[in-house]
């Protein structure tokens, strides 16, 4: 518990220091209307909260991220398990993953808009797309890393093929799956902003774009800080999940 | 009368990129039910290879292995295995659930599983540690869990591959004593692999000394007719030790 308190104090002080430096920089280093101090930004943020506009943008972006992320994971995990478990599937599908993972989701925005329009579908498609390949690769790697002795132990305790899969390979792979999902979540943030910048009626990306058009510098900073906090919070959730599952695993993992 | 376990002219040749390697050649051994057989040999002589074939993990490239007259085909619940390292434990399960794993595979109910697992936790000296995960246990405790897991499944025989090899000398001596006690109580047939002469003499009813590879095979079998628990400083123990030592010494220094 001692180290947990230290961690929390570290975060509080770290963020405070960031805002102090930001304030000093805006005051003495680049005093320009294009680089506001934290105070007007917080004020603006408060106004946007009171008007409900910030929550609307955050929710629009988060909803897309969560939907696309869950869809992508739901597709990616079984495919990854199949690739890791069956050689023919691996031989057949590995070229796909090796090919598509080098076409970033931001490059697919144009195609997505042509196919699905600028509504929800194109965003969810892009987030799912960026999630799938990361999750597939992490899951397949996890299945491949299941210790030989773990499988053998189950076999000589009487496990059939299905039991080896469900009771050994699957739980041993969970930390890898979660790690893959965590990486995919970071990609999802990049993708959603890019997609909303290019084509959207709402969301944090749209907020950034509009603020630039109307030169509302404070709004830009509010959107940036919101992204940082949201990403930070979701990543924390994943770290806790991974620790809950992997914390009991041996340190070599 | 058929022997409990028969290894009949068993050989194993590995074929890999670097060519073929004959690890085991013409290995012959019969085990009778209830004996504690130690297979002793220098590192790389083929001990694990023999065990893997008996466990059914690998298929011999020649000869045949039979358990109670039936040819061994693949791994099965009739042969419990204790592995050298502790990577075989399930990190996501508690000590108790690791021990009850085999019972769960058979669809035994939760309460019954728990009762049996706790009985074996006590047997290996881990009373009250059932809720811990493997990462919270020491190396010696993990090997105790492995032994309990294999025994709880009530196999016909036990295969143990240098189970105490990675432990410090003190812990090893304690675990040897406990294994000997457990075996004296249940008299399950054991094939125990080791490269430690003292360990073999302390545990075994018979010690089989292997010739070094390539073509590792059984060189001699020495019966150890001493009562349990064994007095390691007794003259009789020393005599057995010396006898086995001479056999293995020739394998360590073949040109001396
Ligand atoms: N899968 C394998 N492929 C090729 N060679 C192997 C394989 N397994 C073991 N060997 C070789 O067979 C010999 C005996 O190995 P092993 O049975 O593990 O020895 P021990 O357990 O007595 O130390 C060694 O020389 C080892 O390198
Ligand atoms: Mg070995």
Short mmCIF file of C-alpha atoms and ligand atoms in Angstrom, two decimals:
data_model
loop_
_atom_site.label_atom_id
_atom_site.label_comp_id
_atom_site.label_asym_id
_atom_site.label_seq_id
_atom_site.Cartn_x
_atom_site.Cartn_y
_atom_site.Cartn_z
CA UNK A 1 0.00 0.00 0.00
CA UNK A 2 2.98 2.21 0.63
CA UNK A 3 4.08 2.10 -2.98
CA UNK A 4 0.51 2.75 -4.14
CA UNK A 5 0.42 5.99 -2.14
CA UNK A 6 3.78 6.93 -3.65
CA UNK A 7 2.42 6.27 -7.13
CA UNK A 8 -0.62 8.48 -6.54
CA UNK A 9 1.49 11.30 -5.09
CA UNK A 10 3.82 10.94 -8.06
CA UNK A 11 0.93 11.36 -10.49
CA UNK A 12 -0.51 14.38 -8.66
CA UNK A 13 2.86 16.12 -8.43
CA UNK A 14 3.77 15.15 -11.99
CA UNK A 15 0.61 16.65 -13.44
CA UNK A 16 0.93 19.74 -11.23
CA UNK A 17 4.49 20.24 -12.48
CA UNK A 18 3.30 19.90 -16.06
CA UNK A 19 0.75 22.68 -15.55
CA UNK A 20 3.28 24.91 -13.81
CA UNK A 21 5.73 24.55 -16.70
CA UNK A 22 2.92 25.12 -19.17
CA UNK A 23 1.87 28.25 -17.32
CA UNK A 24 5.41 29.64 -17.13
CA UNK A 25 6.06 28.84 -20.78
CA UNK A 26 2.89 30.61 -21.93
CA UNK A 27 3.66 33.58 -19.71
CA UNK A 28 7.37 34.20 -20.32
CA UNK A 29 8.53 31.99 -23.21
CA UNK A 30 5.92 32.38 -25.94
CA UNK A 31 3.44 34.95 -24.91
CA UNK A 32 1.00 34.70 -27.76
CA UNK A 33 -2.77 34.27 -28.04
CA UNK A 34 -2.00 31.06 -29.92
CA UNK A 35 -0.52 29.51 -26.77
CA UNK A 36 -2.90 30.18 -23.85
CA UNK A 37 -2.02 29.62 -20.21
CA UNK A 38 -3.77 26.71 -18.42
CA UNK A 39 -6.22 29.01 -16.63
CA UNK A 40 -8.26 30.24 -19.60
CA UNK A 41 -8.17 26.68 -20.92
CA UNK A 42 -9.63 25.30 -17.67
CA UNK A 43 -12.20 28.10 -17.66
CA UNK A 44 -13.20 27.26 -21.21
CA UNK A 45 -13.31 23.58 -20.31
CA UNK A 46 -15.65 24.38 -17.43
CA UNK A 47 -17.95 26.37 -19.71
CA UNK A 48 -18.01 23.55 -22.26
CA UNK A 49 -18.84 21.11 -19.46
CA UNK A 50 -21.66 23.30 -18.17
CA UNK A 51 -23.10 23.63 -21.63
CA UNK A 52 -22.76 19.85 -22.04
CA UNK A 53 -20.78 20.23 -25.26
CA UNK A 54 -17.61 18.58 -23.98
CA UNK A 55 -19.44 15.52 -22.66
CA UNK A 56 -21.18 15.22 -26.02
CA UNK A 57 -17.89 15.19 -27.92
CA UNK A 58 -16.21 12.84 -25.48
CA UNK A 59 -19.13 10.45 -25.53
CA UNK A 60 -19.36 10.50 -29.33
CA UNK A 61 -15.68 9.55 -29.63
CA UNK A 62 -15.65 7.04 -26.77
CA UNK A 63 -18.79 5.31 -28.02
CA UNK A 64 -17.16 4.74 -31.41
CA UNK A 65 -13.93 3.56 -29.82
CA UNK A 66 -15.70 1.10 -27.52
CA UNK A 67 -17.98 -0.30 -30.22
CA UNK A 68 -15.21 -0.68 -32.78
CA UNK A 69 -12.78 -1.98 -30.20
CA UNK A 70 -15.18 -4.64 -28.93
CA UNK A 71 -16.09 -5.66 -32.47
CA UNK A 72 -12.43 -5.86 -33.46
CA UNK A 73 -11.53 -7.88 -30.37
CA UNK A 74 -14.49 -10.22 -30.87
CA UNK A 75 -13.23 -10.94 -34.37
CA UNK A 76 -9.52 -10.91 -33.52
CA UNK A 77 -9.43 -13.23 -30.49
CA UNK A 78 -10.99 -16.32 -32.15
CA UNK A 79 -8.92 -15.79 -35.30
CA UNK A 80 -5.76 -15.45 -33.21
CA UNK A 81 -6.64 -18.60 -31.25
CA UNK A 82 -7.23 -20.50 -34.50
CA UNK A 83 -3.96 -19.27 -36.04
CA UNK A 84 -2.06 -20.22 -32.90
CA UNK A 85 -3.68 -23.64 -32.59
CA UNK A 86 -3.92 -24.99 -36.13
CA UNK A 87 -1.02 -24.97 -38.56
CA UNK A 88 -3.14 -24.93 -41.75
CA UNK A 89 -5.04 -21.88 -40.47
CA UNK A 90 -1.74 -20.19 -39.63
CA UNK A 91 -0.32 -20.88 -43.10
CA UNK A 92 -3.49 -19.57 -44.72
CA UNK A 93 -4.14 -16.46 -42.62
CA UNK A 94 -0.67 -15.28 -41.63
CA UNK A 95 -0.09 -13.66 -45.04
CA UNK A 96 -3.28 -11.64 -44.44
CA UNK A 97 -2.20 -10.30 -41.08
CA UNK A 98 1.33 -9.67 -42.32
CA UNK A 99 -0.10 -7.69 -45.25
CA UNK A 100 -2.92 -5.72 -43.62
CA UNK A 101 -1.06 -4.69 -40.51
CA UNK A 102 1.16 -2.49 -42.70
CA UNK A 103 -1.84 -0.62 -44.09
CA UNK A 104 -2.62 1.76 -41.23
CA UNK A 105 -6.22 2.58 -40.40
CA UNK A 106 -5.67 6.26 -41.22
CA UNK A 107 -4.85 5.18 -44.78
CA UNK A 108 -8.19 3.36 -44.86
CA UNK A 109 -10.23 6.48 -43.94
CA UNK A 110 -10.96 7.40 -47.53
CA UNK A 111 -12.09 3.89 -48.37
CA UNK A 112 -14.18 3.72 -45.20
CA UNK A 113 -15.94 6.99 -46.03
CA UNK A 114 -16.62 5.87 -49.60
CA UNK A 115 -18.06 2.57 -48.37
CA UNK A 116 -19.87 3.62 -45.21
CA UNK A 117 -20.37 7.40 -45.45
CA UNK A 118 -19.42 9.83 -42.69
CA UNK A 119 -21.77 8.31 -40.08
CA UNK A 120 -21.03 5.87 -37.28
CA UNK A 121 -20.33 2.88 -39.51
CA UNK A 122 -17.14 4.25 -41.03
CA UNK A 123 -15.65 5.08 -37.61
CA UNK A 124 -16.57 1.73 -36.11
CA UNK A 125 -15.13 -0.01 -39.17
CA UNK A 126 -11.84 1.89 -38.81
CA UNK A 127 -11.49 1.24 -35.08
CA UNK A 128 -12.36 -2.45 -35.57
CA UNK A 129 -9.85 -2.61 -38.41
CA UNK A 130 -7.05 -1.10 -36.35
CA UNK A 131 -7.89 -3.41 -33.42
CA UNK A 132 -8.22 -6.72 -35.25
CA UNK A 133 -4.67 -7.23 -36.46
CA UNK A 134 -2.95 -6.26 -33.24
CA UNK A 135 -5.23 -8.58 -31.25
CA UNK A 136 -4.81 -11.44 -33.75
CA UNK A 137 -1.02 -11.26 -33.61
CA UNK A 138 -0.85 -10.99 -29.80
CA UNK A 139 -3.34 -13.85 -29.31
CA UNK A 140 -1.57 -16.16 -31.76
CA UNK A 141 1.78 -15.40 -30.11
CA UNK A 142 0.22 -16.21 -26.72
CA UNK A 143 -1.04 -19.60 -27.90
CA UNK A 144 2.39 -20.36 -29.32
CA UNK A 145 4.04 -19.48 -26.00
CA UNK A 146 2.04 -21.92 -23.86
CA UNK A 147 4.64 -24.07 -22.08
CA UNK A 148 5.08 -27.60 -23.41
CA UNK A 149 5.09 -29.02 -19.87
CA UNK A 150 1.75 -27.35 -19.10
CA UNK A 151 0.14 -29.18 -22.00
CA UNK A 152 1.88 -32.46 -21.19
CA UNK A 153 0.88 -32.26 -17.54
CA UNK A 154 -2.76 -31.93 -18.58
CA UNK A 155 -2.45 -34.84 -21.02
CA UNK A 156 -1.12 -37.21 -18.38
CA UNK A 157 -3.85 -36.10 -15.99
CA UNK A 158 -6.27 -37.36 -18.62
CA UNK A 159 -7.17 -34.23 -20.60
CA UNK A 160 -8.53 -34.61 -24.12
CA UNK A 161 -7.73 -32.13 -26.91
CA UNK A 162 -10.66 -29.89 -26.12
CA UNK A 163 -9.83 -29.79 -22.40
CA UNK A 164 -6.20 -28.92 -23.18
CA UNK A 165 -7.45 -26.02 -25.26
CA UNK A 166 -10.15 -24.72 -22.92
CA UNK A 167 -8.44 -25.31 -19.58
CA UNK A 168 -4.76 -24.80 -20.43
CA UNK A 169 -4.10 -22.97 -23.70
CA UNK A 170 -6.91 -20.43 -23.28
CA UNK A 171 -6.21 -19.25 -19.71
CA UNK A 172 -2.46 -19.23 -20.38
CA UNK A 173 -3.13 -16.91 -23.33
CA UNK A 174 -5.33 -14.40 -21.49
CA UNK A 175 -2.46 -12.06 -20.46
CA UNK A 176 -1.25 -11.96 -24.08
CA UNK A 177 -4.77 -11.18 -25.31
CA UNK A 178 -5.14 -8.35 -22.79
CA UNK A 179 -1.74 -6.93 -23.73
CA UNK A 180 -2.74 -7.00 -27.40
CA UNK A 181 -6.02 -5.26 -26.58
CA UNK A 182 -4.15 -2.61 -24.63
CA UNK A 183 -1.91 -1.86 -27.61
CA UNK A 184 -4.95 -1.85 -29.87
CA UNK A 185 -6.67 0.68 -27.61
CA UNK A 186 -3.79 3.12 -28.10
CA UNK A 187 -4.15 2.67 -31.87
CA UNK A 188 -7.89 3.25 -31.56
CA UNK A 189 -7.30 6.72 -30.08
CA UNK A 190 -5.03 7.70 -32.98
CA UNK A 191 -7.52 6.37 -35.48
CA UNK A 192 -10.66 7.97 -34.06
CA UNK A 193 -9.15 11.46 -33.99
CA UNK A 194 -7.87 11.15 -37.53
CA UNK A 195 -11.21 9.81 -38.75
CA UNK A 196 -13.21 12.55 -37.01
CA UNK A 197 -10.87 15.24 -38.28
CA UNK A 198 -11.49 14.15 -41.84
CA UNK A 199 -15.13 13.24 -41.80
CA UNK A 200 -17.49 13.59 -38.88
CA UNK A 201 -20.33 15.63 -37.41
CA UNK A 202 -19.25 15.27 -33.80
CA UNK A 203 -16.57 13.89 -31.50
CA UNK A 204 -13.26 15.22 -30.18
CA UNK A 205 -11.66 15.17 -33.63
CA UNK A 206 -14.48 17.31 -35.00
CA UNK A 207 -14.08 19.62 -32.00
CA UNK A 208 -10.39 20.06 -32.86
CA UNK A 209 -11.19 20.76 -36.48
CA UNK A 210 -13.91 23.32 -35.73
CA UNK A 211 -11.74 25.08 -33.16
CA UNK A 212 -9.04 25.48 -35.78
CA UNK A 213 -11.51 26.92 -38.29
CA UNK A 214 -12.80 29.50 -35.81
CA UNK A 215 -9.41 30.08 -34.13
CA UNK A 216 -10.72 28.99 -30.70
CA UNK A 217 -7.31 28.07 -29.31
CA UNK A 218 -8.67 27.24 -25.84
CA UNK A 219 -11.06 24.69 -27.36
CA UNK A 220 -8.13 22.96 -29.06
CA UNK A 221 -6.36 22.59 -25.73
CA UNK A 222 -9.53 21.36 -24.00
CA UNK A 223 -9.87 18.66 -26.65
CA UNK A 224 -6.20 17.67 -26.36
CA UNK A 225 -6.35 17.41 -22.58
CA UNK A 226 -9.56 15.38 -22.80
CA UNK A 227 -7.86 12.92 -25.16
CA UNK A 228 -4.90 12.59 -22.83
CA UNK A 229 -7.08 11.94 -19.80
CA UNK A 230 -9.35 9.49 -21.59
CA UNK A 231 -6.40 7.53 -22.93
CA UNK A 232 -4.76 7.57 -19.54
CA UNK A 233 -7.92 6.29 -17.84
CA UNK A 234 -8.57 3.46 -20.32
CA UNK A 235 -4.94 2.37 -20.22
CA UNK A 236 -5.14 2.23 -16.41
CA UNK A 237 -8.15 -0.05 -16.65
CA UNK A 238 -6.20 -2.41 -18.91
CA UNK A 239 -3.17 -2.35 -16.67
CA UNK A 240 -5.33 -3.30 -13.71
CA UNK A 241 -6.97 -6.10 -15.70
CA UNK A 242 -3.64 -7.44 -16.89
CA UNK A 243 -2.27 -7.34 -13.38
CA UNK A 244 -5.36 -9.11 -12.05
CA UNK A 245 -4.76 -11.97 -14.49
CA UNK A 246 -1.02 -11.87 -14.98
CA UNK A 247 -0.03 -10.84 -11.48
CA UNK A 248 -0.18 -14.44 -10.40
CA UNK A 249 1.90 -15.53 -13.36
CA UNK A 250 5.55 -16.25 -13.03
CA UNK A 251 7.85 -13.25 -13.46
CA UNK A 252 9.22 -14.53 -16.80
CA UNK A 253 5.93 -13.53 -18.42
CA UNK B 1 3.45 -63.68 -15.66
CA UNK B 2 3.80 -60.30 -17.38
CA UNK B 3 5.83 -57.56 -15.70
CA UNK B 4 4.02 -54.42 -14.56
CA UNK B 5 6.11 -52.27 -16.93
CA UNK B 6 8.16 -53.66 -19.81
CA UNK B 7 10.61 -51.74 -21.96
CA UNK B 8 11.50 -54.17 -24.69
CA UNK B 9 14.46 -53.30 -26.94
CA UNK B 10 13.45 -49.64 -26.89
CA UNK B 11 15.41 -47.19 -29.02
CA UNK B 12 15.06 -43.56 -29.96
CA UNK B 13 16.76 -41.80 -32.82
CA UNK B 14 16.11 -38.07 -33.17
CA UNK B 15 16.21 -36.70 -36.69
CA UNK B 16 16.81 -32.99 -37.04
CA UNK B 17 18.58 -30.45 -39.22
CA UNK B 18 21.95 -31.56 -37.93
CA UNK B 19 21.28 -35.16 -38.90
CA UNK B 20 20.23 -38.19 -36.88
CA UNK B 21 21.19 -38.74 -33.23
CA UNK B 22 20.65 -42.11 -31.60
CA UNK B 23 19.87 -41.03 -28.02
CA UNK B 24 18.74 -44.42 -26.69
CA UNK B 25 19.58 -47.90 -28.02
CA UNK B 26 18.21 -51.32 -27.08
CA UNK B 27 16.93 -50.31 -23.66
CA UNK B 28 15.52 -53.28 -21.73
CA UNK B 29 13.87 -53.05 -18.32
CA UNK B 30 11.09 -54.72 -16.37
CA UNK B 31 9.52 -53.07 -13.35
CA UNK B 32 7.38 -54.96 -10.88
CA UNK B 33 4.39 -53.36 -9.22
CA UNK B 34 5.13 -51.33 -6.10
CA UNK B 35 8.86 -50.87 -6.62
CA UNK B 36 10.75 -47.60 -6.51
CA UNK B 37 13.16 -47.69 -9.43
CA UNK B 38 15.79 -44.97 -9.77
CA UNK B 39 17.26 -44.43 -13.21
CA UNK B 40 20.70 -42.92 -12.69
CA UNK B 41 22.96 -41.52 -15.36
CA UNK B 42 25.16 -38.65 -16.39
CA UNK B 43 23.66 -35.59 -18.04
CA UNK B 44 22.63 -36.24 -21.64
CA UNK B 45 22.71 -40.05 -21.42
CA UNK B 46 19.04 -40.33 -22.37
CA UNK B 47 17.16 -40.51 -19.06
CA UNK B 48 14.50 -37.96 -20.02
CA UNK B 49 14.18 -39.58 -23.42
CA UNK B 50 13.33 -42.92 -21.77
CA UNK B 51 10.81 -41.26 -19.46
CA UNK B 52 9.17 -39.31 -22.30
CA UNK B 53 8.63 -42.57 -24.17
CA UNK B 54 7.14 -44.30 -21.14
CA UNK B 55 4.94 -41.26 -20.47
CA UNK B 56 3.79 -41.44 -24.09
CA UNK B 57 5.02 -37.97 -25.06
CA UNK B 58 7.38 -39.52 -27.63
CA UNK B 59 7.05 -42.73 -29.63
CA UNK B 60 10.08 -45.06 -29.66
CA UNK B 61 11.70 -45.47 -33.06
CA UNK B 62 12.28 -49.13 -32.19
CA UNK B 63 11.11 -51.64 -29.61
CA UNK B 64 7.96 -51.58 -27.52
CA UNK B 65 6.79 -50.33 -24.13
CA UNK B 66 3.98 -52.09 -22.27
CA UNK B 67 2.16 -51.17 -19.09
CA UNK B 68 0.35 -54.13 -17.52
CA UNK B 69 0.71 -55.96 -20.80
CA UNK B 70 -0.85 -53.20 -22.94
CA UNK B 71 1.32 -51.23 -25.39
CA UNK B 72 1.76 -47.58 -24.42
CA UNK B 73 0.19 -45.24 -26.96
CA UNK B 74 0.31 -41.59 -26.01
CA UNK B 75 0.04 -40.00 -22.58
CA UNK B 76 -2.70 -41.09 -20.20
CA UNK B 77 -4.00 -40.72 -16.68
CA UNK B 78 -2.55 -44.12 -15.70
CA UNK B 79 0.95 -42.59 -15.65
CA UNK B 80 1.34 -39.49 -13.45
CA UNK B 81 4.31 -37.29 -14.30
CA UNK B 82 6.30 -34.92 -12.09
CA UNK B 83 8.38 -32.61 -14.25
CA UNK B 84 11.88 -31.34 -13.63
CA UNK B 85 10.99 -27.65 -13.62
CA UNK B 86 7.81 -26.18 -12.23
CA UNK B 87 6.62 -24.64 -15.52
CA UNK B 88 4.01 -27.37 -15.64
CA UNK B 89 1.98 -25.84 -12.81
CA UNK B 90 -0.97 -23.63 -13.76
CA UNK B 91 -0.16 -20.11 -12.60
CA UNK B 92 -3.78 -18.98 -12.85
CA UNK B 93 -5.01 -21.66 -10.46
CA UNK B 94 -4.51 -21.91 -6.70
CA UNK B 95 -2.39 -24.69 -5.24
CA UNK B 96 -5.59 -26.55 -4.37
CA UNK B 97 -7.06 -26.19 -7.87
CA UNK B 98 -3.77 -27.32 -9.40
CA UNK B 99 -3.91 -30.48 -7.29
CA UNK B 100 -7.58 -31.03 -8.18
CA UNK B 101 -7.01 -30.42 -11.92
CA UNK B 102 -7.15 -34.09 -12.88
CA UNK B 103 -10.31 -34.61 -10.83
CA UNK B 104 -11.93 -31.66 -12.56
CA UNK B 105 -11.11 -33.19 -15.96
CA UNK B 106 -13.13 -36.22 -14.90
CA UNK B 107 -16.10 -34.04 -13.97
CA UNK B 108 -15.90 -34.61 -10.23
CA UNK B 109 -18.02 -32.15 -8.18
CA UNK B 110 -16.51 -29.15 -6.45
CA UNK B 111 -16.93 -30.28 -2.85
CA UNK B 112 -15.49 -33.74 -3.43
CA UNK B 113 -12.58 -32.27 -5.38
CA UNK B 114 -11.80 -29.91 -2.56
CA UNK B 115 -11.82 -32.63 0.06
CA UNK B 116 -9.44 -34.82 -1.94
CA UNK B 117 -7.13 -31.91 -2.80
CA UNK B 118 -6.92 -30.90 0.86
CA UNK B 119 -6.04 -34.46 1.83
CA UNK B 120 -3.10 -34.41 -0.61
CA UNK B 121 -2.09 -30.88 0.45
CA UNK B 122 -1.72 -32.29 3.96
CA UNK B 123 0.15 -35.32 2.68
CA UNK B 124 2.85 -33.16 1.05
CA UNK B 125 3.08 -30.91 4.10
CA UNK B 126 1.25 -27.87 2.70
CA UNK B 127 -1.73 -27.79 5.05
CA UNK B 128 -3.38 -24.36 4.92
CA UNK B 129 -1.49 -23.21 1.80
CA UNK B 130 -4.21 -24.28 -0.64
CA UNK B 131 -5.38 -20.78 -1.55
CA UNK B 132 -1.96 -19.55 -2.67
CA UNK B 133 -0.95 -19.30 -6.30
CA UNK B 134 2.24 -20.96 -7.58
CA UNK B 135 4.00 -17.59 -7.85
CA UNK B 136 3.57 -17.19 -4.09
CA UNK B 137 5.27 -20.51 -3.33
CA UNK B 138 8.94 -21.47 -3.08
CA UNK B 139 10.61 -23.92 -5.45
CA UNK B 140 10.33 -26.75 -2.95
CA UNK B 141 6.65 -26.04 -2.34
CA UNK B 142 5.97 -26.04 -6.06
CA UNK B 143 7.50 -29.49 -6.39
CA UNK B 144 5.32 -30.65 -3.49
CA UNK B 145 2.29 -29.37 -5.41
CA UNK B 146 3.41 -31.27 -8.50
CA UNK B 147 3.73 -34.47 -6.50
CA UNK B 148 0.32 -33.92 -4.87
CA UNK B 149 -1.24 -33.17 -8.26
CA UNK B 150 0.08 -36.41 -9.73
CA UNK B 151 -0.95 -38.50 -6.69
CA UNK B 152 -4.41 -36.96 -6.31
CA UNK B 153 -5.25 -38.29 -9.78
CA UNK B 154 -4.51 -41.82 -8.47
CA UNK B 155 -2.39 -43.05 -11.39
CA UNK B 156 -1.15 -46.65 -11.73
CA UNK B 157 2.43 -45.39 -11.58
CA UNK B 158 4.48 -42.25 -11.08
CA UNK B 159 7.19 -40.91 -13.39
CA UNK B 160 9.51 -38.32 -11.89
CA UNK B 161 12.21 -36.53 -13.90
CA UNK B 162 14.84 -35.08 -11.55
CA UNK B 163 12.05 -33.45 -9.51
CA UNK B 164 14.44 -32.10 -6.88
CA UNK B 165 17.27 -31.20 -9.27
CA UNK B 166 16.75 -27.44 -9.03
CA UNK B 167 16.41 -27.30 -5.22
CA UNK B 168 19.04 -26.41 -2.63
CA UNK B 169 20.66 -29.31 -0.77
CA UNK B 170 18.65 -28.85 2.45
CA UNK B 171 15.26 -28.63 0.76
CA UNK B 172 16.22 -31.57 -1.43
CA UNK B 173 17.01 -33.77 1.59
CA UNK B 174 13.72 -32.83 3.27
CA UNK B 175 11.70 -33.60 0.13
CA UNK B 176 13.53 -36.89 -0.41
CA UNK B 177 12.54 -37.88 3.12
CA UNK B 178 8.90 -36.96 2.54
CA UNK B 179 8.71 -38.70 -0.82
CA UNK B 180 10.14 -41.82 0.78
CA UNK B 181 7.54 -41.65 3.55
CA UNK B 182 4.67 -41.12 1.08
CA UNK B 183 5.87 -44.02 -1.04
CA UNK B 184 6.20 -46.28 2.01
CA UNK B 185 2.55 -45.51 2.78
CA UNK B 186 1.00 -46.02 -0.66
CA UNK B 187 3.59 -48.24 -2.46
CA UNK B 188 2.86 -46.85 -5.88
CA UNK B 189 5.25 -47.94 -8.62
CA UNK B 190 7.75 -45.15 -9.24
CA UNK B 191 10.28 -44.51 -11.97
CA UNK B 192 12.49 -41.79 -10.57
CA UNK B 193 15.19 -40.14 -12.67
CA UNK B 194 18.25 -38.56 -11.09
CA UNK B 195 21.93 -37.92 -11.60
CA UNK B 196 22.55 -37.86 -7.83
CA UNK B 197 23.98 -41.12 -6.48
CA UNK B 198 23.04 -40.42 -2.86
CA UNK B 199 19.49 -39.53 -3.84
CA UNK B 200 19.16 -42.78 -5.80
CA UNK B 201 20.52 -44.88 -2.91
CA UNK B 202 18.29 -43.11 -0.37
CA UNK B 203 15.04 -43.63 -2.30
CA UNK B 204 15.28 -46.70 -4.50
CA UNK B 205 14.50 -50.34 -4.11
CA UNK B 206 16.61 -50.79 -7.26
CA UNK B 207 19.00 -48.41 -9.03
CA UNK B 208 19.52 -48.67 -12.77
CA UNK B 209 22.76 -47.15 -14.02
CA UNK B 210 22.79 -45.89 -17.60
CA UNK B 211 25.65 -45.92 -20.06
CA UNK B 212 26.42 -42.54 -21.58
CA UNK B 213 25.20 -41.66 -25.08
CA UNK B 214 25.04 -41.80 -27.98
CA UNK B 215 23.12 -45.02 -27.76
CA UNK B 216 22.41 -44.63 -24.04
CA UNK B 217 21.23 -47.84 -22.50
CA UNK B 218 20.95 -49.66 -19.19
CA UNK B 219 24.37 -50.77 -17.98
CA UNK B 220 23.60 -52.45 -14.66
CA UNK B 221 20.86 -52.73 -12.05
CA UNK B 222 21.77 -52.63 -8.36
CA UNK B 223 19.18 -53.72 -5.76
CA UNK B 224 19.27 -51.67 -2.56
CA UNK B 225 17.93 -54.00 0.13
CA UNK B 226 17.89 -51.55 3.02
CA UNK B 227 14.93 -50.69 5.25
CA UNK B 228 13.19 -47.28 5.16
CA UNK B 229 13.78 -44.64 6.41
CA UNK B 230 17.39 -44.99 5.36
CA UNK B 231 20.33 -44.20 7.55
CA UNK B 232 22.69 -42.39 5.19
CA UNK B 233 25.70 -42.71 7.44
CA UNK B 234 25.32 -46.46 8.00
CA UNK B 235 27.95 -48.85 6.65
CA UNK B 236 25.37 -50.69 4.57
CA UNK B 237 24.28 -47.43 2.91
CA UNK B 238 27.91 -46.51 2.26
CA UNK B 239 28.51 -49.89 0.66
CA UNK B 240 25.59 -49.42 -1.73
CA UNK B 241 26.75 -45.90 -2.49
CA UNK B 242 30.25 -47.18 -3.31
CA UNK B 243 28.90 -49.92 -5.55
CA UNK B 244 26.77 -47.50 -7.57
CA UNK B 245 29.52 -44.90 -7.57
CA UNK B 246 31.96 -47.31 -9.20
CA UNK B 247 29.49 -48.08 -11.97
CA UNK B 248 28.78 -44.44 -12.72
CA UNK B 249 32.39 -43.33 -12.29
CA UNK B 250 33.36 -45.26 -15.40
CA UNK B 251 30.76 -43.23 -17.30
CA UNK B 252 32.01 -39.87 -16.03
CA UNK B 253 35.69 -40.66 -16.71
CA UNK B 254 35.56 -43.25 -19.48
CA UNK B 255 39.28 -43.03 -20.26
CA UNK B 256 40.63 -42.74 -16.73
N1 LIG C 1 14.10 -33.59 -29.39
C1 LIG C 1 15.41 -33.88 -29.52
N2 LIG C 1 16.02 -33.74 -30.71
C2 LIG C 1 17.33 -34.06 -30.86
N3 LIG C 1 18.11 -34.50 -29.87
C3 LIG C 1 17.56 -34.67 -28.65
C4 LIG C 1 16.18 -34.36 -28.40
N4 LIG C 1 15.91 -34.61 -27.11
C5 LIG C 1 17.07 -35.04 -26.56
N5 LIG C 1 18.06 -35.09 -27.49
C6 LIG C 1 19.43 -35.54 -27.25
O1 LIG C 1 19.39 -36.83 -26.73
C7 LIG C 1 20.34 -36.99 -25.71
C8 LIG C 1 19.68 -37.44 -24.42
O2 LIG C 1 18.85 -36.38 -23.92
P1 LIG C 1 18.07 -36.50 -22.55
O3 LIG C 1 17.24 -37.73 -22.59
O4 LIG C 1 17.36 -35.25 -22.34
O5 LIG C 1 19.27 -36.66 -21.51
P2 LIG C 1 19.22 -36.67 -19.91
O6 LIG C 1 17.80 -36.49 -19.48
O7 LIG C 1 19.79 -37.99 -19.53
O8 LIG C 1 20.09 -35.56 -19.46
C9 LIG C 1 21.07 -35.67 -25.57
O9 LIG C 1 22.28 -35.73 -26.27
C10 LIG C 1 20.13 -34.69 -26.22
O10 LIG C 1 20.85 -33.64 -26.81
MG1 LIG C 2 16.91 -34.93 -18.36
#
